[in-house]
Amino acid sequence: MSYPPPQGGYPPYGGHSPQPGYQQPPPGQYPNQGYPPQQGYGPPPSGPQGYGQPQGYPPPGQYGQPPQQHGYPPQPPPQGHSPYPQHQQQYPPPSHSPYPQQPQPYGGPPSQGQYPPAGQYPPPQHGQHPPPHQGQYPPQQHQQQPPYGAPAAPYGAPPGQPYGAPQSMPTPPSPGYDPNQVARVDLSGPADALRKAMKGFGTDESTLIRVLAHMPPQELPTLKQTYQQRHHRSLEPDIASECSGYFEFALLAILRGPLQQDVWCLNNALKGAGTKESLLDDVLIGRSNADIRAIKTAYQQTYRHSLESDVKADLSAKTERMYSIILSASRQEESAPVYPQAVDADVSEIHRATEGKVGTEQLTVCSILTNRSDGQIRAIAQAYEHKYRRALETVIRNEFAGHMEDALVRMVRSGADRAMRDAIALEDCMRGPGTKDERLVERVVAIHWDRAHVVQVKGAYRHRYGKDLISRIRGETSGDYERVLVAMLE
């Protein structure tokens, strides 16, 4: 049994593909060695353990065996689409791939489409994505999976290359993170509609929401340029003058696009008295090396000083060291293989630095998790649970405190299940007295660039909390502010 090659195209927001789903192989065809890939959305382990338990983790005595097949309950399908599928959806290979199709090493980048939108990806609005310019990263094409059940290398065998060897296929920037990838399409219609909505007495907020809520990031520069050329006005100041409150805050966040919104958030986190560490975590943790480089370049161009120097001036000690590692943009690429021997070494080192001694060597754990790819972190978390009968997230909660604890937990969740990570982050904005409105807007805007990921997050939210995410947001917001958030998630 083999997996068909996945669909290529732009990578999802954040520079990482959705985690691979799990499909039950025929008896006798599951490899006897190696770490199992992360299963698709499934019910968390029973009992009060919480999110820290790896999803689909096999019971003792069955390590390396396929996890049980589960799936989130079907979501109400959008009009014209089939119900949310339980199994991984595959797509035909692209007709022209800029990369050669190669066998994927164990632990390579997850295949596109584990949790696809119901039935299919929605077509791009206002035109197709543009081809990359010469000299830029081509659209990411994931490698072909080898036949399922193919013989695995003996457990503990020497790796074919060093654990930190340079990778030949770095992850390309996410959509909106390469300034040269701009959609050259005719957006005079949307530009005119926006001007008409704000011209004269009153504002047509519904039109603003309809035009902007699902605008692809590659089209935003063209939209703003077209608006300026046709109406001799700047779009952002017009929005700011016609709207107010968190509705204005959300529309301006969309208009900045994903890269400039990240830069804006980082400056907001670092300026003034104190540091908003959780905002730094949202923007920087779990990002691809290409995205980190793009963010640093855009920050330098916008504020005329380096992001590294601002972080160093605002933070200190171990937290500053952690962000220095992240900003070096030197973590393992998602194409890096996952070697059981190297995973076991990391697991033993994490245990030695935490539960295996009095006191905690925080920088040891921090150095391991900040330098590993998501696939490697996922394998480390599974192996730790198997070896020590304790979830890695639980260990971090017990051994760390404050911002370092929150940052390391986010790293583990980014490797284990990004959709669940984002579902929990959204609920954190709404639980308890009052709503953290700015953080809610920033997090909804951040996930909405990838329409497939939005579907995953809604499924993860329903599975964890037993309620609909959009209904939850409606209960915490109102007016045009409510309508723009809901539109981004629909």
mmCIF file of C-alpha atoms in Angstrom, residues 193-194 196-199 201-213 239 241-244 247-248 251 479-481 483-484 487:
data_model
loop_
_atom_site.group_PDB
_atom_site.id
_atom_site.type_symbol
_atom_site.label_atom_id
_atom_site.label_comp_id
_atom_site.label_asym_id
_atom_site.label_seq_id
_atom_site.Cartn_x
_atom_site.Cartn_y
_atom_site.Cartn_z
ATOM 1 C CA ALA A 193 -16.036 48.618 -4.151
ATOM 2 C CA LEU A 194 -13.950 49.652 -1.153
ATOM 3 C CA LYS A 196 -17.705 53.282 -2.785
ATOM 4 C CA ALA A 197 -18.243 51.706 0.655
ATOM 5 C CA MET A 198 -16.423 54.613 2.337
ATOM 6 C CA LYS A 199 -17.401 57.535 0.099
ATOM 7 C CA PHE A 201 -22.197 59.824 4.242
ATOM 8 C CA GLY A 202 -21.856 56.635 6.280
ATOM 9 C CA THR A 203 -19.808 53.494 5.707
ATOM 10 C CA ASP A 204 -20.849 50.191 4.182
ATOM 11 C CA GLU A 205 -19.065 47.927 6.676
ATOM 12 C CA SER A 206 -20.460 44.771 5.077
ATOM 13 C CA THR A 207 -18.653 45.519 1.819
ATOM 14 C CA LEU A 208 -15.391 46.155 3.644
ATOM 15 C CA ILE A 209 -15.703 42.789 5.338
ATOM 16 C CA ARG A 210 -16.720 40.983 2.136
ATOM 17 C CA VAL A 211 -13.777 42.337 0.137
ATOM 18 C CA LEU A 212 -11.040 42.029 2.767
ATOM 19 C CA ALA A 213 -11.842 39.013 4.948
ATOM 20 C CA ILE A 239 -10.083 52.564 6.642
ATOM 21 C CA SER A 241 -10.863 57.300 9.324
ATOM 22 C CA GLU A 242 -14.084 55.431 8.503
ATOM 23 C CA CYS A 243 -13.894 52.638 11.108
ATOM 24 C CA SER A 244 -13.154 52.455 14.806
ATOM 25 C CA PHE A 247 -13.279 46.495 13.858
ATOM 26 C CA GLU A 248 -10.697 49.014 12.648
ATOM 27 C CA LEU A 251 -9.176 45.471 9.119
ATOM 28 C CA GLY A 479 -21.311 44.387 15.953
ATOM 29 C CA ASP A 480 -18.939 44.786 13.017
ATOM 30 C CA TYR A 481 -16.087 43.490 15.177
ATOM 31 C CA ARG A 483 -18.843 40.047 11.876
ATOM 32 C CA VAL A 484 -15.271 40.497 10.610
ATOM 33 C CA ALA A 487 -16.094 36.146 8.209
#
